[in-house]
Short mmCIF file of C-alpha atoms and ligand atoms in Angstrom, two decimals:
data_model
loop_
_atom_site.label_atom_id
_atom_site.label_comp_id
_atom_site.label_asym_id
_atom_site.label_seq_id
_atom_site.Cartn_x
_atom_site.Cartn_y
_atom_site.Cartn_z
CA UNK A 6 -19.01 14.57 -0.56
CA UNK A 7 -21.27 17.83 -1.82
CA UNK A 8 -19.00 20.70 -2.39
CA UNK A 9 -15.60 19.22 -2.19
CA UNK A 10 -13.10 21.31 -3.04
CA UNK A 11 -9.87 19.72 -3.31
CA UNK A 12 -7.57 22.48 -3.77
CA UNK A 13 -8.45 23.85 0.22
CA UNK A 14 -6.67 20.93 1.56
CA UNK A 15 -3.62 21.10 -0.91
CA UNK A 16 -0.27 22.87 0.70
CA UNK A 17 -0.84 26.61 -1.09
CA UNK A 18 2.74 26.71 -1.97
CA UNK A 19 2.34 23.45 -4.05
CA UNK A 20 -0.37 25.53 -5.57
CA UNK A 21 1.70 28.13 -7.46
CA UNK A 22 4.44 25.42 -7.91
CA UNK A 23 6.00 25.96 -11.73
CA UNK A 24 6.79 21.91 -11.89
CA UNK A 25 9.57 20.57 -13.96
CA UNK A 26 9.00 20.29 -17.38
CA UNK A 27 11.38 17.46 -18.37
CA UNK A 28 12.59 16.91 -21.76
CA UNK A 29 10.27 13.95 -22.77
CA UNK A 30 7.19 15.35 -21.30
CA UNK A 31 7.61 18.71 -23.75
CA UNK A 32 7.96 16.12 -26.64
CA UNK A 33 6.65 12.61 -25.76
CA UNK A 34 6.89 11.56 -29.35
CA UNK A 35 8.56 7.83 -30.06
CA UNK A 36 9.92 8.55 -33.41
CA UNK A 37 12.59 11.44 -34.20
CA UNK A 38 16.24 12.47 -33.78
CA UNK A 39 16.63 13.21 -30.41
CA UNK A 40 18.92 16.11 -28.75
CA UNK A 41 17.16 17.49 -26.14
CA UNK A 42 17.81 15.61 -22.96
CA UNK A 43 21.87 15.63 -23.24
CA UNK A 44 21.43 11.82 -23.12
CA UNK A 45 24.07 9.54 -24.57
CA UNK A 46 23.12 8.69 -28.26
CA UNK A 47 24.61 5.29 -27.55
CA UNK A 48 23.04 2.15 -25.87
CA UNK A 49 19.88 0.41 -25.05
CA UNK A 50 18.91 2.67 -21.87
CA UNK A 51 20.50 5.41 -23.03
CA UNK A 52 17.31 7.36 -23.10
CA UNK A 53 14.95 8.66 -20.34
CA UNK A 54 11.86 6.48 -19.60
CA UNK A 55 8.08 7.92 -20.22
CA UNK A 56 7.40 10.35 -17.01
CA UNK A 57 4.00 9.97 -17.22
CA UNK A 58 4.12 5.45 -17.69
CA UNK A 59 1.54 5.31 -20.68
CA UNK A 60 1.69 2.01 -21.63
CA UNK A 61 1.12 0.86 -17.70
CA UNK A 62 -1.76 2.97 -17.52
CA UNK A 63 -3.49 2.42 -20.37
CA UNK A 64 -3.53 -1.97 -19.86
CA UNK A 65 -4.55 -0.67 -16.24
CA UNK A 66 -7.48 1.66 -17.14
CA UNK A 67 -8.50 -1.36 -19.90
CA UNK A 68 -8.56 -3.79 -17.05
CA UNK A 69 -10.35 -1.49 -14.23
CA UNK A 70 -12.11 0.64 -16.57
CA UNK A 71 -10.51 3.83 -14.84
CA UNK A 72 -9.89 6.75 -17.08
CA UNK A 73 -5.39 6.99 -17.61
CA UNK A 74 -5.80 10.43 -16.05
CA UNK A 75 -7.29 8.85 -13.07
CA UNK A 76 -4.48 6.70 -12.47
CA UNK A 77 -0.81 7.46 -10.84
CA UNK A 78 2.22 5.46 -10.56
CA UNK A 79 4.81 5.62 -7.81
CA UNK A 80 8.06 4.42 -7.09
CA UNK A 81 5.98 1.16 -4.61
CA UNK A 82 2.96 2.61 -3.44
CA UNK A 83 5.36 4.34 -0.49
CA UNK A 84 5.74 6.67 -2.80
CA UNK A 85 1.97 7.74 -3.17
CA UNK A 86 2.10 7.51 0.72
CA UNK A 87 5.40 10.31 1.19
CA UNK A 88 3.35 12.21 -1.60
CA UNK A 89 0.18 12.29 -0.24
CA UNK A 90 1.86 13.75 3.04
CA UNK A 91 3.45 16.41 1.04
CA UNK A 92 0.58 17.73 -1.10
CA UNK A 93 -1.93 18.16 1.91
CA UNK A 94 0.33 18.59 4.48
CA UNK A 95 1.70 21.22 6.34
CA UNK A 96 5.05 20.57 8.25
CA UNK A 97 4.37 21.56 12.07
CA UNK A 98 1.12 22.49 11.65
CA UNK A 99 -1.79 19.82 9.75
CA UNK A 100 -2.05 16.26 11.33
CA UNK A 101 -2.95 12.68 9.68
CA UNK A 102 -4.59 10.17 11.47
CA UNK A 103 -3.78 6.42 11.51
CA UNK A 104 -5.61 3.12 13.11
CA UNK A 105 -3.04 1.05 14.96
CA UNK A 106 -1.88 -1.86 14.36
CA UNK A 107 -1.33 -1.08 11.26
CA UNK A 108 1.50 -0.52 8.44
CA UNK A 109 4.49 1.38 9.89
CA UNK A 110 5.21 4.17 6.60
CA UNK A 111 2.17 6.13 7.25
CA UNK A 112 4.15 7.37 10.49
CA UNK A 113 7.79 7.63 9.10
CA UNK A 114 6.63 9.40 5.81
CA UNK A 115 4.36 11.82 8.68
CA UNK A 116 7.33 12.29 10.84
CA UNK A 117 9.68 12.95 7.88
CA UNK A 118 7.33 15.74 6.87
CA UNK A 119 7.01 16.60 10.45
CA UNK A 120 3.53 16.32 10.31
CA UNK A 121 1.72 15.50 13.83
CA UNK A 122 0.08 11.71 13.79
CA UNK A 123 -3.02 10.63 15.49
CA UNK A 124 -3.34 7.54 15.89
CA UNK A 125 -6.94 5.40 17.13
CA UNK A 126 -6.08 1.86 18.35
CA UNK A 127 -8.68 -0.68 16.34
CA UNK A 128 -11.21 -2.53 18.63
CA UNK A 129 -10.60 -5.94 19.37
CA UNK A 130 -11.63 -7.53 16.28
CA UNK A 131 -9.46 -5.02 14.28
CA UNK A 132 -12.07 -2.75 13.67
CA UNK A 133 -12.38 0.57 13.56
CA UNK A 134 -14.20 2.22 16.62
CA UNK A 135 -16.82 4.52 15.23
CA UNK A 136 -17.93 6.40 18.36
CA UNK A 137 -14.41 7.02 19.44
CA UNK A 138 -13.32 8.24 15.86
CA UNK A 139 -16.45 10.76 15.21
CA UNK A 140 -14.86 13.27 17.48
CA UNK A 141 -11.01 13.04 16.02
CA UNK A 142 -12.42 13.65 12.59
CA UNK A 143 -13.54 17.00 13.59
CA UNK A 144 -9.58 18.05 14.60
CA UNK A 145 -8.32 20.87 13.74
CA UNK A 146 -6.11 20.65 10.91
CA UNK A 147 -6.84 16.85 9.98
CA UNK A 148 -5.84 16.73 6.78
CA UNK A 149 -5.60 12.83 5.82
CA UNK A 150 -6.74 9.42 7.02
CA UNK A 151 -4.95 6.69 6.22
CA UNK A 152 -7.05 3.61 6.09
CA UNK A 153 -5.10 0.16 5.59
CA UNK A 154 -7.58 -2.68 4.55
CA UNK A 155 -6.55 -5.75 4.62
CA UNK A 156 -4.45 -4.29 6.92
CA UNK A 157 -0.69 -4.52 7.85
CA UNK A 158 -0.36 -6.86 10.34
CA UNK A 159 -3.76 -7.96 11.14
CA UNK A 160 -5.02 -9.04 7.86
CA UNK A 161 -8.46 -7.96 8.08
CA UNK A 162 -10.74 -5.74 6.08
CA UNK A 163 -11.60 -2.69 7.70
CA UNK A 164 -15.69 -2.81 7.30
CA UNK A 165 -16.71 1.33 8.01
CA UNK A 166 -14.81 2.81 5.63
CA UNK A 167 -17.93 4.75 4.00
CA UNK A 168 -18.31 5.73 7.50
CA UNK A 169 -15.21 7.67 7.20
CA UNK A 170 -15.47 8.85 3.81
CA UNK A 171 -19.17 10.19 4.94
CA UNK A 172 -18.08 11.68 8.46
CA UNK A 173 -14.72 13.57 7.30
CA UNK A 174 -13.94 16.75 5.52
CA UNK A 175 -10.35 15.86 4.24
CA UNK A 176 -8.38 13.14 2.32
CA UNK A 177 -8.99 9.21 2.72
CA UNK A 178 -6.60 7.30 2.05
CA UNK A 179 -7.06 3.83 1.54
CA UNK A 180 -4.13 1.63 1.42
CA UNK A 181 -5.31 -1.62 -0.75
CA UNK A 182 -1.11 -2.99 -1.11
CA UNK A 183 -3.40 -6.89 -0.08
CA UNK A 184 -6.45 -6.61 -2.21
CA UNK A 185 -5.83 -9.16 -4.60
CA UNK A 186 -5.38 -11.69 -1.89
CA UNK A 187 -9.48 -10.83 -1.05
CA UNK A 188 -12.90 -11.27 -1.91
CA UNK A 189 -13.83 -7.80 -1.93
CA UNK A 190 -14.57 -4.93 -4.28
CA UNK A 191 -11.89 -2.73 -4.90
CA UNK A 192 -12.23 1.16 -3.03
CA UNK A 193 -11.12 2.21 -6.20
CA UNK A 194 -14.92 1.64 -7.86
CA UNK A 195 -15.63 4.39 -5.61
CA UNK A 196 -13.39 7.10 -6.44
CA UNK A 197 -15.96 9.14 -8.54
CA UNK A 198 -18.43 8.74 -5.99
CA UNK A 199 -15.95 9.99 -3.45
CA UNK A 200 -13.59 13.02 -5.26
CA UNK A 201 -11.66 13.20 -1.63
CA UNK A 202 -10.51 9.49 -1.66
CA UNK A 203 -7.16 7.93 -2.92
CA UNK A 204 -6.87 3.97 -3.26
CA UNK A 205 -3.38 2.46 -3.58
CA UNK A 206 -2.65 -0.50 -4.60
CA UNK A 207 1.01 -2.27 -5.68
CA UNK A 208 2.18 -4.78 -7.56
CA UNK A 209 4.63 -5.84 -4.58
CA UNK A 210 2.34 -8.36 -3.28
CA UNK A 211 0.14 -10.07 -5.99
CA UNK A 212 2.23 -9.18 -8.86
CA UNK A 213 5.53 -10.64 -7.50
CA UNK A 214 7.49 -7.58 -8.69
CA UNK A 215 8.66 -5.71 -5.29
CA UNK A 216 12.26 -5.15 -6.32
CA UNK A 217 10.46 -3.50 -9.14
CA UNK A 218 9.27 -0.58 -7.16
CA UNK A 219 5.04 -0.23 -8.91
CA UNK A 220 2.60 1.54 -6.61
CA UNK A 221 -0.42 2.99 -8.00
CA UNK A 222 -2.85 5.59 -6.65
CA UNK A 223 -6.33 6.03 -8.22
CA UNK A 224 -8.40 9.21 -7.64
CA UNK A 225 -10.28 12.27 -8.97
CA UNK A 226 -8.17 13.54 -12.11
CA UNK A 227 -7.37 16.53 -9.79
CA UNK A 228 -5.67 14.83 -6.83
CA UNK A 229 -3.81 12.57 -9.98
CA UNK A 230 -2.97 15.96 -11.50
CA UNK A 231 -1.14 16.80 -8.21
CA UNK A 232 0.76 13.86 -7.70
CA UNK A 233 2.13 14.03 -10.92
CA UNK A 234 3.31 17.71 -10.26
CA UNK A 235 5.24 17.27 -7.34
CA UNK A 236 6.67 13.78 -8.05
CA UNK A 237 10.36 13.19 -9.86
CA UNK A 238 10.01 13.46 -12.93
CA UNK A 239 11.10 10.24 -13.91
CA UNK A 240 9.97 8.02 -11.28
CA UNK A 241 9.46 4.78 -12.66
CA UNK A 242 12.97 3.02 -14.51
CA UNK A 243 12.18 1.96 -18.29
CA UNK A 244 12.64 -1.36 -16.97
CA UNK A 245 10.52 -1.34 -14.36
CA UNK A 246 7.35 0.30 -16.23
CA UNK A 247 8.13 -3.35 -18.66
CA UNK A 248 8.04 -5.59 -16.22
CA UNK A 249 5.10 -4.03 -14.58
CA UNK A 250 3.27 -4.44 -18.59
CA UNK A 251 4.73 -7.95 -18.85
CA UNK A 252 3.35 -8.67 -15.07
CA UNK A 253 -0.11 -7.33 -16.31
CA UNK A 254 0.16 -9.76 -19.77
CA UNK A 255 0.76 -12.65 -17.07
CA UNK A 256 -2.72 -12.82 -16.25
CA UNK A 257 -2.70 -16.71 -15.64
CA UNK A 258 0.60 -16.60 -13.70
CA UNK A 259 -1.18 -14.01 -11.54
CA UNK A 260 -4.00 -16.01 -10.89
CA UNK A 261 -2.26 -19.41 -10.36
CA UNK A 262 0.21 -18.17 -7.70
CA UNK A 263 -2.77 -16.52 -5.47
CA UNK A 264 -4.75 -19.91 -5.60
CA UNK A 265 -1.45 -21.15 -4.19
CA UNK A 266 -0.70 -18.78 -1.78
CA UNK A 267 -3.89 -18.64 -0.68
CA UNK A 268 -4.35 -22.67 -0.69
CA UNK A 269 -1.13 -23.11 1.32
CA UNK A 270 -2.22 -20.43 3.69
CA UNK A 271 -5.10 -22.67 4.46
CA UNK A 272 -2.76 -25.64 4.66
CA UNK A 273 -0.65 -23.60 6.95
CA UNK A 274 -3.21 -22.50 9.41
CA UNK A 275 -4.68 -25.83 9.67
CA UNK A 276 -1.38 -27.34 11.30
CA UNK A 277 -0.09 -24.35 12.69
CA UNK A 278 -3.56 -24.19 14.90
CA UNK A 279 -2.20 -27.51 16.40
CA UNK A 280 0.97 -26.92 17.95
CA UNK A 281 1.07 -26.21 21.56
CA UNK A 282 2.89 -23.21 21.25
CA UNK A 283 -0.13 -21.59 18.91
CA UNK A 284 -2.63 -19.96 20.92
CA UNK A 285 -4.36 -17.74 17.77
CA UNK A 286 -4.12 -17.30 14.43
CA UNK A 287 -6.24 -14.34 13.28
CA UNK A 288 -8.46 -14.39 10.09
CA UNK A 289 -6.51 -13.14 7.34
CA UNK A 290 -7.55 -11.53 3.95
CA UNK A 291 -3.85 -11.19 3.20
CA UNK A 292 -1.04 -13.50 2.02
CA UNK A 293 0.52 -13.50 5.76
CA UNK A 294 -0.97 -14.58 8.79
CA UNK A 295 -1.28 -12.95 12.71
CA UNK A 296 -0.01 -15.39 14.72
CA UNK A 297 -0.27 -15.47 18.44
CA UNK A 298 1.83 -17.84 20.29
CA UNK A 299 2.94 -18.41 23.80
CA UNK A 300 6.37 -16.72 23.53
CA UNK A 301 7.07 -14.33 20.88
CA UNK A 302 10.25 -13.63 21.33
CA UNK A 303 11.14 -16.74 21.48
CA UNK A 304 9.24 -18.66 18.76
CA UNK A 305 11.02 -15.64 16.30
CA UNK A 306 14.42 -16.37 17.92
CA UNK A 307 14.48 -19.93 17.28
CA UNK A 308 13.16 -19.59 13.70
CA UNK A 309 15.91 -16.96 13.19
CA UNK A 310 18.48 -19.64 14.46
CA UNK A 311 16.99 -22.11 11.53
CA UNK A 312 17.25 -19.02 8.93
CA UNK A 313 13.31 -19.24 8.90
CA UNK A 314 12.97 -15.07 8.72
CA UNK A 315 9.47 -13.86 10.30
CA UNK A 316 8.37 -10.65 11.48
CA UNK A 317 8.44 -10.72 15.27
CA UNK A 318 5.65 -7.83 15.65
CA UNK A 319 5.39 -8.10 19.90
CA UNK A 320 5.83 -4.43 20.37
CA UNK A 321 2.64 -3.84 18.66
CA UNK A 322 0.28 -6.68 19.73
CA UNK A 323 1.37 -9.04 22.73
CA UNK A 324 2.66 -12.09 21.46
CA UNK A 325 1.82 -12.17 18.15
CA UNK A 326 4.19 -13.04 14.58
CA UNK A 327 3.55 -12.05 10.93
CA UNK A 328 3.92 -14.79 8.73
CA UNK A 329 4.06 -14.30 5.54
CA UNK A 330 2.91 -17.77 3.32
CA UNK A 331 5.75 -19.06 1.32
CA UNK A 332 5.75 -21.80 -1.29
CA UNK A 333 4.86 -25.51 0.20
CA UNK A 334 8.55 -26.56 0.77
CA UNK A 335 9.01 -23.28 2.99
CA UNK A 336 6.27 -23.55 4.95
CA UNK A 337 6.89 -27.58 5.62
CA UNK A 338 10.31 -25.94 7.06
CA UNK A 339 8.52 -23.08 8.96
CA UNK A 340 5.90 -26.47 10.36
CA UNK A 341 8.69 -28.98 10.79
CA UNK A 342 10.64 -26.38 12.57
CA UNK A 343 8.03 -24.90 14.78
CA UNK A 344 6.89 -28.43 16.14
CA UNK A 345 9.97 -29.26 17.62
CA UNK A 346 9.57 -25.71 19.53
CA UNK A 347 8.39 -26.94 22.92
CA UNK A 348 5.68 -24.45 24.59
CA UNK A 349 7.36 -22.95 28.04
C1 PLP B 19 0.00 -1.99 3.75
C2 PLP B 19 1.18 -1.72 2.89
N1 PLP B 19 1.18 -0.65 2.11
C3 PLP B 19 2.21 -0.36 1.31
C4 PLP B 19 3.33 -1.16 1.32
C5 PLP B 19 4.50 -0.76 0.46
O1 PLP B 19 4.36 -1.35 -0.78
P1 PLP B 19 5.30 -0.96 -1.99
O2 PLP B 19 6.22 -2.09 -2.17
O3 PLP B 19 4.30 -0.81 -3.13
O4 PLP B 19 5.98 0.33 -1.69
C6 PLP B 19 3.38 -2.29 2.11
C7 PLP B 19 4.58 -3.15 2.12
O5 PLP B 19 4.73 -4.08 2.81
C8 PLP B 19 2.28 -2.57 2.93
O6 PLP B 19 2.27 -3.63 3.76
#
């Protein structure tokens, strides 16, 4: 976008924010005798962790070829949602705008903030409705769209999101938690082509490490620049920034278990289309599956009863399951189980 200027959008109190200066970002030296952070001399984690996660982002700007200063990590990537709300968002005043379905944080972290939410229901095949939308991107006070491809619970791509990015003055945000599980190009190639845009990604999915707590946001050095001074200033545990370099070392583990998850989800949808109590399963570019059968409630209820745990997701589309794939033993249960389900 010509003539972006980033800092119109930011809250103008964040703007003159004096941010913390913690101990080990004034001296972020490894080597010296340390009394400055009134830590316990004593111990393995006796000391603060790196504020700033070096290590993480440099083996993550040698494997995307994104500059360190370019990168953020959060606390999960609902972190870098809350955040995003906070920089560019005005409590009773600016608005976001969301595309429903679709994951349910964007609208907690919004009314947390109380920030006013738009939301555009996707067309029928999950898409995003560009007539309809051209008008709501001109809102007063828009400040961010959130943009979830694959998204959360559908499982498709969302296809116009240069569309978007080309049509709207504020932040995009483009939530990428699935990406790994697809074919396509990471958003995040397009971040210096786009200074307004913000791609997160997490290593909850993928990277098996969600008790870890890794998000990631990549974007112009200037929106990175804010994120880093309005977030805690230690974020990220000690021990969670190592597993998150040890989960990036694991590059064959990585790519093993999505050949799995994504062979079994094959597997899975191949039997699961042929029980009578299966009307649809949607495409996915996830590792979980839309699932639309003939009784929600019920299908979820009986699963519950054989301590089979699904998301039952009939408030937001009629009928339909999330299913997340498991490993083959789980989802023989989840098939074994579900075929003795009669259909009503
Ligand atoms: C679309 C989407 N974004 C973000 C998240 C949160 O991920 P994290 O564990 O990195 O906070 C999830 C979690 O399920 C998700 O589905």
């Amino acid at each position: 976008m010509k003539n972006f200027n980033v800092k119109s959008l930011v809250q103008s109190h964040i703007l003159k924010l004096q941010s913390y200066a913690s101990a080990r970002a004034e001296y972020s030296g490894e080597n010296g005798i340390f009394l400055d952070a009134n830590e316990n001399p004593y111990g393995n984690l006796n000391r603060y962790p790196d504020p700033y996660q070096q290590a993480v982002k440099e083996k993550l700007s040698s494997m995307t070829h994104i500059p360190t200063h370019q990168i953020f990590i959060g606390n999960g990537s609902d972190e870098v949602i809350d955040l995003a709300f906070r920089l560019f968002c005005t409590p009773a005043k600016d608005k976001a705008l969301i595309f429903t379905p679709t994951y349910g944080m964007y609208e907690v972290c919004a009314h947390i903030q109380n920030i006013k939410l738009l939301s555009q229901p996707l067309n029928q095949n999950f898409q995003i409705d560009k007539n309809t939308v051209l008008p709501l991107l001109k809102e007063q006070n828009l400040k961010l769209v959130f943009i979830c491809s694959p998204n959360n619970p559908t499982g498709n791509c969302i296809e116009d999101i240069d569309f978007i990015l080309e049509n709207f003055k504020g932040i995009v945000f483009v939530d990428e938690a699935y990406i790994d599980f697809s074919n396509r190009e990471s958003w995040a190639k397009k971040i210096t082509q786009y200074p307004q845009l913000i791609v997160s990604q997490t290593f909850s999915k993928a990277r098996g490490l969600a008790s870890a707590r890794i998000g990631i946001a990549y974007s112009s050095a200037e929106i990175i620049a804010l994120f880093n001074k309005i977030k805690l200033p230690y974020n990220i545990s000690k021990l969670n920034q190592e597993a998150a370099l040890a989960a990036l070392d694991a590059t064959e583990k990585y790519q093993l278990e999505i050949k799995n998850i994504l062979e079994e989800k094959k597997r899975l949808i191949d039997k699961l289309i042929k029980l009578p109590i299966v009307k649809r399963i949607y495409p996915s570019e996830a590792n979980f599956i839309l699932v639309e059968v003939t009784t929600a409630d019920k299908v979820y209820k009986h699963l519950i009863h054989h301590k089979i745990i699904t998301r039952n997701r009939n408030h937001q589309l009629k009928n339909c399951i999330r299913i997340s794939i498991g490993k083959a033993y789980e989802n023989d249960q989840l098939l074994n189980t579900l075929t003795k389900l009669i259909a009503p």
